[in-house]
PDB file of C-alpha atoms in Angstrom:
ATOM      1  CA  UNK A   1       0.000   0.000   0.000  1.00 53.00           C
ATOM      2  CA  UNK A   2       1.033   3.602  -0.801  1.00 51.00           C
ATOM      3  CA  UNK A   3      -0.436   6.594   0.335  1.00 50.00           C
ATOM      4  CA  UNK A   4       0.160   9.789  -1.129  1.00 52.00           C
ATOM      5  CA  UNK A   5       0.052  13.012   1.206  1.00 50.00           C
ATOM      6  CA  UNK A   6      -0.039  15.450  -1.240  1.00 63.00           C
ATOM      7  CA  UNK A   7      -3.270  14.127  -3.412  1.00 54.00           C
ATOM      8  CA  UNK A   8      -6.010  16.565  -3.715  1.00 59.00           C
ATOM      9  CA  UNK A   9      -9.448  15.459  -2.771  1.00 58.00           C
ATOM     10  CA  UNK A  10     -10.228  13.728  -6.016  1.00 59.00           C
ATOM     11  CA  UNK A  11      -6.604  12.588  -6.794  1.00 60.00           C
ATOM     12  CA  UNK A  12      -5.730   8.964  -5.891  1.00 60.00           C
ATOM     13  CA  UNK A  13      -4.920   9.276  -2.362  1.00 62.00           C
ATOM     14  CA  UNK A  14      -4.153   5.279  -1.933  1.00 66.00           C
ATOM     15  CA  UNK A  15      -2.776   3.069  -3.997  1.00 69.00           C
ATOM     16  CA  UNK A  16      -2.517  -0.923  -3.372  1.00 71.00           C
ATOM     17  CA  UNK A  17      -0.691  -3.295  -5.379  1.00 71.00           C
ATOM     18  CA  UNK A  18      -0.452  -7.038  -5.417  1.00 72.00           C
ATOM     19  CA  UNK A  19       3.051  -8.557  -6.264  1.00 65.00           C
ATOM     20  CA  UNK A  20       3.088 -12.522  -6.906  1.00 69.00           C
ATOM     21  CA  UNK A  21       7.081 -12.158  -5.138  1.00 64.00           C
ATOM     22  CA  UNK A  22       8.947  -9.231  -4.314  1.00 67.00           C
ATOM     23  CA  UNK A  23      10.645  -8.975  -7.184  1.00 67.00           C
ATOM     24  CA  UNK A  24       8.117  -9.642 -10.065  1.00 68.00           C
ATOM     25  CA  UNK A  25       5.772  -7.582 -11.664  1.00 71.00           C
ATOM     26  CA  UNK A  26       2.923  -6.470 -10.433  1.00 68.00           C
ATOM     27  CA  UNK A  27      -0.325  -8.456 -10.709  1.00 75.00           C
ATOM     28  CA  UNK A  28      -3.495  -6.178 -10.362  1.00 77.00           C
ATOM     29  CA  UNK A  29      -3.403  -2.762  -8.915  1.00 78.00           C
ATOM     30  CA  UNK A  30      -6.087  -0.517  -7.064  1.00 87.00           C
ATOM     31  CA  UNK A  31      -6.621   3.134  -6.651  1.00 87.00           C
ATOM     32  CA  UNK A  32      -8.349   5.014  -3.943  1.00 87.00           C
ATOM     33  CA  UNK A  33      -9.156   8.887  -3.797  1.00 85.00           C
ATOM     34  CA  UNK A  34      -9.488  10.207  -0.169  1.00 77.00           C
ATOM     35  CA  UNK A  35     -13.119  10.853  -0.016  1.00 83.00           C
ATOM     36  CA  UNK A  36     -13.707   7.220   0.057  1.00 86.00           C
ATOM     37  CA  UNK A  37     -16.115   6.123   3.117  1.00 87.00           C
ATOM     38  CA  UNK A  38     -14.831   4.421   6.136  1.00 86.00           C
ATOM     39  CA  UNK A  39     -17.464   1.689   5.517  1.00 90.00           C
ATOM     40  CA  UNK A  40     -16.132   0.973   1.909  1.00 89.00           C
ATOM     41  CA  UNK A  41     -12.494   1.279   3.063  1.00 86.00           C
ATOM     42  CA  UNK A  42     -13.194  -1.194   5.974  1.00 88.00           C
ATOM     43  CA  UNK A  43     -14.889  -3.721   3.460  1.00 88.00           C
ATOM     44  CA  UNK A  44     -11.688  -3.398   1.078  1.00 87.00           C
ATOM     45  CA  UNK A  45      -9.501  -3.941   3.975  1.00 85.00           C
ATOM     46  CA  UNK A  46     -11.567  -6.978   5.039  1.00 88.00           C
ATOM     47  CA  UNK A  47     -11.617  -8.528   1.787  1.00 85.00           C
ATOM     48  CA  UNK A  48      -7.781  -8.038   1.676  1.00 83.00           C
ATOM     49  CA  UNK A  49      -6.841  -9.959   4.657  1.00 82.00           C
ATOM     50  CA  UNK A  50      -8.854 -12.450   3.771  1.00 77.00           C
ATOM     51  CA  UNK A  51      -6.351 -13.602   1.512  1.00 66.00           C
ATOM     52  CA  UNK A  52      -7.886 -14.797  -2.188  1.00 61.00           C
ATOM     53  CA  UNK A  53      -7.915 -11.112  -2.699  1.00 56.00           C
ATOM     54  CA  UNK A  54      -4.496 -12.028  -3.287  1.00 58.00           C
ATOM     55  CA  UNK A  55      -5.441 -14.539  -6.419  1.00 61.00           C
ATOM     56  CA  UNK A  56      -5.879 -13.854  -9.634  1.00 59.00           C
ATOM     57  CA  UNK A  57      -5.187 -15.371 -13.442  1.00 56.00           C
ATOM     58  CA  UNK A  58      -2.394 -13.144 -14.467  1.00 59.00           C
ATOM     59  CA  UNK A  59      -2.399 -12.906 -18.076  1.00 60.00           C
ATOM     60  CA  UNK A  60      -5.346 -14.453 -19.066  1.00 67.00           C
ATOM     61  CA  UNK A  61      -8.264 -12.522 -20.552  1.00 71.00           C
ATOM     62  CA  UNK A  62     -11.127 -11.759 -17.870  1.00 82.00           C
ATOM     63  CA  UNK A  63     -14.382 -13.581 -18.793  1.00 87.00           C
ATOM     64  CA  UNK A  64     -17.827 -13.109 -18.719  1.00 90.00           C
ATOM     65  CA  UNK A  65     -18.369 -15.464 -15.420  1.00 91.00           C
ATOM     66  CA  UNK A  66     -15.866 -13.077 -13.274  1.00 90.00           C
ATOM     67  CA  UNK A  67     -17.370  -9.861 -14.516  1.00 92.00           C
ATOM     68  CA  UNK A  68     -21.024 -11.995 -13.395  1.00 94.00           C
ATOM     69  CA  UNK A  69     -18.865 -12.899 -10.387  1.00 92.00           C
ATOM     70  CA  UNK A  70     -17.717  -9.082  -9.381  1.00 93.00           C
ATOM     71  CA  UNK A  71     -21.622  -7.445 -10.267  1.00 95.00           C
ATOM     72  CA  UNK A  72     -23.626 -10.330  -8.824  1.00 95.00           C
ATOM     73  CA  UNK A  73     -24.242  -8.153  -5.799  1.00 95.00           C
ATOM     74  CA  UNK A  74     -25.204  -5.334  -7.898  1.00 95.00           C
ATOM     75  CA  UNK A  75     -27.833  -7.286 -10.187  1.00 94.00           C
ATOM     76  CA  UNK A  76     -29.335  -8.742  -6.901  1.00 94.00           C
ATOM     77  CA  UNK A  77     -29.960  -5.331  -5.558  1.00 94.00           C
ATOM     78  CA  UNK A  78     -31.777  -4.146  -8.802  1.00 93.00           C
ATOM     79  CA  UNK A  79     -29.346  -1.733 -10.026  1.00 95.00           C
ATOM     80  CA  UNK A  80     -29.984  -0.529 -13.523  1.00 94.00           C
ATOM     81  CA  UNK A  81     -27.374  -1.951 -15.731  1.00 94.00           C
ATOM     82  CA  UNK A  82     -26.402  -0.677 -19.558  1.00 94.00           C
ATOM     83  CA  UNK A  83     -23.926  -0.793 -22.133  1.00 94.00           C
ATOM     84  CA  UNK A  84     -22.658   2.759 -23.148  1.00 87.00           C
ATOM     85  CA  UNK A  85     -20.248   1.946 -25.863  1.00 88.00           C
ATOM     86  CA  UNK A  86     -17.128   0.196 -24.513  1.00 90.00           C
ATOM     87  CA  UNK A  87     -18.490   0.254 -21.029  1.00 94.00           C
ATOM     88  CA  UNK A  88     -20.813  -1.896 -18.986  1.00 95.00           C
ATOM     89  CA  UNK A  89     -22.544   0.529 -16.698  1.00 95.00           C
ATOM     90  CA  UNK A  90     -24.366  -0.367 -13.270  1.00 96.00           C
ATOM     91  CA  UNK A  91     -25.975   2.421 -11.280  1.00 93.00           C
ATOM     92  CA  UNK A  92     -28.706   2.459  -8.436  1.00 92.00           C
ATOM     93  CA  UNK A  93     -31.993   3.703  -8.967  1.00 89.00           C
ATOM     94  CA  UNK A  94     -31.450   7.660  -7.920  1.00 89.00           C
ATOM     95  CA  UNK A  95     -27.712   7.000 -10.048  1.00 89.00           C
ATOM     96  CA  UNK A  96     -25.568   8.447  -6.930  1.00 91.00           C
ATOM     97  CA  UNK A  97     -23.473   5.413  -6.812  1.00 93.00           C
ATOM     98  CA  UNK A  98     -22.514   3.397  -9.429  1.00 94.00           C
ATOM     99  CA  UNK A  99     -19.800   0.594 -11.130  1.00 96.00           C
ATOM    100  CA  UNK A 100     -18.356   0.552 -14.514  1.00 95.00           C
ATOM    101  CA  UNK A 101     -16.449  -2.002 -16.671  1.00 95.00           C
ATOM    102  CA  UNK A 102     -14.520  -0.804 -19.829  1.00 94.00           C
ATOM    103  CA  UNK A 103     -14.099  -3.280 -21.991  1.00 91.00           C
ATOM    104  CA  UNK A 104     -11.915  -1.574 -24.093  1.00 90.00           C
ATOM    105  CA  UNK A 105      -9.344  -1.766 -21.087  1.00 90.00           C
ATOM    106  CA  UNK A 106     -10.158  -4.741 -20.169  1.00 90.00           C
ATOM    107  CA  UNK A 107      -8.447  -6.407 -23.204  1.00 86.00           C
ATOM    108  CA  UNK A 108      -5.368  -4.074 -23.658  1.00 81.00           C
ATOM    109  CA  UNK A 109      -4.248  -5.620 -20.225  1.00 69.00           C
ATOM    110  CA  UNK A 110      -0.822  -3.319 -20.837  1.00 72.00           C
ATOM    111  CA  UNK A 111      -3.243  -0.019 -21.223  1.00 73.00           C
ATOM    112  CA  UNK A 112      -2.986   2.494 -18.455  1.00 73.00           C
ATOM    113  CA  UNK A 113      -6.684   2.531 -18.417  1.00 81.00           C
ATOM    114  CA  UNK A 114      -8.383   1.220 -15.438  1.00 89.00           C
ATOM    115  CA  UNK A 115     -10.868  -1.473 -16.452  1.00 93.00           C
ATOM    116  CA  UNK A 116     -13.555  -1.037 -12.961  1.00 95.00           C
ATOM    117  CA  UNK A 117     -14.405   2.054 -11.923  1.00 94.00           C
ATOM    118  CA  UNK A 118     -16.382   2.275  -8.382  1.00 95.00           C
ATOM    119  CA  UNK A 119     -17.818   5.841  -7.427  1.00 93.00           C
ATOM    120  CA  UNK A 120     -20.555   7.973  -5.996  1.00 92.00           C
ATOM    121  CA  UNK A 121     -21.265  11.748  -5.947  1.00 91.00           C
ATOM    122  CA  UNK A 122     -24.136  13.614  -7.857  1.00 86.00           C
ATOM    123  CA  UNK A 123     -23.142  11.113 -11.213  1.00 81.00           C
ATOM    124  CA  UNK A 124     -20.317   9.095 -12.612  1.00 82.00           C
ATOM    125  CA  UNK A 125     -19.013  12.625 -14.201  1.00 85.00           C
ATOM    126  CA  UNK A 126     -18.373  14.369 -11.163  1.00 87.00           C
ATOM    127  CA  UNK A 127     -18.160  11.507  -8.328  1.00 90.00           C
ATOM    128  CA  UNK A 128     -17.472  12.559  -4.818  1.00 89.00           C
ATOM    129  CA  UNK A 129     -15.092   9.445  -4.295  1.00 91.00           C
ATOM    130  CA  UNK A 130     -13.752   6.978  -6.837  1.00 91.00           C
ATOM    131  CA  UNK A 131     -11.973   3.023  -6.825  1.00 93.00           C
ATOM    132  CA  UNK A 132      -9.799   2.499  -9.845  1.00 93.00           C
ATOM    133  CA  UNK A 133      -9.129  -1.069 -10.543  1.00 91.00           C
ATOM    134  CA  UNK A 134      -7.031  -2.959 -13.322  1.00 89.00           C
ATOM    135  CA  UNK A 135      -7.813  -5.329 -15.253  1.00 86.00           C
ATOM    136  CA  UNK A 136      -6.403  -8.474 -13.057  1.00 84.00           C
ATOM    137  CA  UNK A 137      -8.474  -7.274  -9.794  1.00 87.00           C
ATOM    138  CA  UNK A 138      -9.855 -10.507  -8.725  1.00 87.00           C
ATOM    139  CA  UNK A 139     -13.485 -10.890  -8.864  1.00 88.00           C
ATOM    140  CA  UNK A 140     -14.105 -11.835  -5.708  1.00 88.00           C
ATOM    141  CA  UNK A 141     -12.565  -8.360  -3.883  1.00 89.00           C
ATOM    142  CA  UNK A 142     -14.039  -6.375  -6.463  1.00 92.00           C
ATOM    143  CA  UNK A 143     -17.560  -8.211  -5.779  1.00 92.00           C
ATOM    144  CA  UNK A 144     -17.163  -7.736  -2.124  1.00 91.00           C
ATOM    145  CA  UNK A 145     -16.973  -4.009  -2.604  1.00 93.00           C
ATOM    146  CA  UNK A 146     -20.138  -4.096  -4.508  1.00 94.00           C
ATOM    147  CA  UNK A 147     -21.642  -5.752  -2.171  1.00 93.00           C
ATOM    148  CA  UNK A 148     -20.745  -2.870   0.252  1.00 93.00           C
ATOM    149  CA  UNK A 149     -22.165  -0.341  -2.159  1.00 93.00           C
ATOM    150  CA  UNK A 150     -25.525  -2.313  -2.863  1.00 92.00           C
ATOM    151  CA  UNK A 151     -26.380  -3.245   0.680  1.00 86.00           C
ATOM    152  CA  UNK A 152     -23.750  -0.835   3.068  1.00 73.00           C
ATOM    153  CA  UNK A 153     -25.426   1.355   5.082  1.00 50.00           C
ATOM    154  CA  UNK A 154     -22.358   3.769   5.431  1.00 44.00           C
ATOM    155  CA  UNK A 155     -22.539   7.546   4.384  1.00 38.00           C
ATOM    156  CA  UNK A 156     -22.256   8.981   1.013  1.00 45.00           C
ATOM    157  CA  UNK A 157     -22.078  12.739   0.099  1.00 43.00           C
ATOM    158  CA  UNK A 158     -24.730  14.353  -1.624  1.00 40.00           C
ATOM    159  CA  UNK A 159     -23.713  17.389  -3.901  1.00 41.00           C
ATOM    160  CA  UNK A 160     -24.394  19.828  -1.073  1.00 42.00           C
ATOM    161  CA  UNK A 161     -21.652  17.577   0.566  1.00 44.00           C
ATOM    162  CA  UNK A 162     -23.986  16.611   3.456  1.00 44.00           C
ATOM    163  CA  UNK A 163     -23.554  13.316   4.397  1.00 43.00           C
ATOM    164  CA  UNK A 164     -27.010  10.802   4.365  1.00 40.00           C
ATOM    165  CA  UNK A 165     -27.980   7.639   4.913  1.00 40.00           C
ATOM    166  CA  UNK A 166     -28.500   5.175   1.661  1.00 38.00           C
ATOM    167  CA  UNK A 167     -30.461   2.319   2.562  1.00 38.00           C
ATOM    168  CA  UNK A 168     -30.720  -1.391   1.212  1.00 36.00           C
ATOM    169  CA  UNK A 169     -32.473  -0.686  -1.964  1.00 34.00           C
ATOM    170  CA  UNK A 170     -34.120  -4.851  -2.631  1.00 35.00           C
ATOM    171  CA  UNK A 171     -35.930  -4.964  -5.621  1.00 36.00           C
ATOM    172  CA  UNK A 172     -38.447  -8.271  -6.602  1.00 32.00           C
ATOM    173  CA  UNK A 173     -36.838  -9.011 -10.023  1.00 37.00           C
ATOM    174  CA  UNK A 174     -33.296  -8.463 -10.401  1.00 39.00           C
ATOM    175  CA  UNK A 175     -31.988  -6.220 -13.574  1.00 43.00           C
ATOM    176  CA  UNK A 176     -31.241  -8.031 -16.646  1.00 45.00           C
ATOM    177  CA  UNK A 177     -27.799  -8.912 -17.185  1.00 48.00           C
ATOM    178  CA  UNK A 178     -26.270  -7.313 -19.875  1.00 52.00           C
ATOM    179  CA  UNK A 179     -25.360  -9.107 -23.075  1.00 53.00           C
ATOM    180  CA  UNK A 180     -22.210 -11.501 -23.057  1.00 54.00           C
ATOM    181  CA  UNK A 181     -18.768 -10.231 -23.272  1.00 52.00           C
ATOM    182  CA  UNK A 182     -18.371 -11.450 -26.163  1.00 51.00           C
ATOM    183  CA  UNK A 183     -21.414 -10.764 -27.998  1.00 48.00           C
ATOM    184  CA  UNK A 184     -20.394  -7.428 -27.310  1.00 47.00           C
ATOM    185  CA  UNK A 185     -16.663  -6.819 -28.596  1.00 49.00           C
ATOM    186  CA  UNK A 186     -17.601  -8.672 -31.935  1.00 46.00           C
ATOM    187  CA  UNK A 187     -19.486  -5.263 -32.826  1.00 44.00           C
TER     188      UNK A 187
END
């Protein structure tokens, strides 16, 4: 983990890493700006020391059961999920807090671009807080986070930067998933 002292308020404030030994390259990295709410920083830590945070399938393309795997939480709360050209999109009902997938970055694993993207704030333009992920995040950290933001009861900042309550949002029918990966990138 680094932590930067100098970030601004929506400049990556923490960054973890995961390193398969100390000397090779690095696996899957994570981004965190400093807004980020104690209750989602708690659940990232938790997840962490759990330990299969740790694994992931280096080098091998990310398929459609992981991104199933990392959303499931979302889809069972009834989040609205889209595509929006390269990106899978899920966002809660009022579309304060949301998750996106690029695909785009998700298979240019050498890209700087960060394949998940976790935030909330007035709208996915101008978040409050953010999570940056690559491409090699396992699916299982990345789906315990979601599971924070569909069900946590932590605060979140509304534009007025107020903080409220966000309640478990269950819904009776859970969203449709979007289409298959790879329906998608043969367009």
């Amino acid at each position: 983990m680094l932590f930067d002292h100098e970030a601004g308020s929506r400049d990556p404030r923490w960054t973890i890493a995961a390193y398969e030994s100390p000397v090779s390259e690095r696996m899957w990295h994570m981004t965190l700006t400093r807004t980020v709410p104690a209750p989602v920083v708690k659940s990232l830590l938790d997840a962490l020391g759990a330990g299969d945070a740790w694994e992931t399938a280096l080098g091998s393309p990310i398929t459609d059961k992981q991104i199933a795997e990392a959303t499931q939480p979302l889809t069972a709360a009834d989040w609205r999920s889209d595509v929006d050209g390269q990106s899978l999109r899920w966002n809660t009902q009022q579309g304060d807090v949301g998750v996106q997938f690029d695909t785009f970055a998700a298979h240019n694993a050498h890209s700087p671009l960060h394949t998940w993207t976790l935030w909330a704030g007035p709208d996915g333009n101008n978040p409050t807080w953010t999570i940056r992920a690559s491409v090699y995040t396992p699916a299982g950290l990345l789906a315990d986070l979601a599971e924070e933001l569909a069900h946590g009861t932590g605060t979140r900042q509304t534009r007025s930067g107020q903080p409220r309550r966000v309640k478990h949002i269950a819904g009776s029918t859970p969203a449709a998933p979007p289409p298959p990966l790879s329906t998608r990138l043969r367009r």
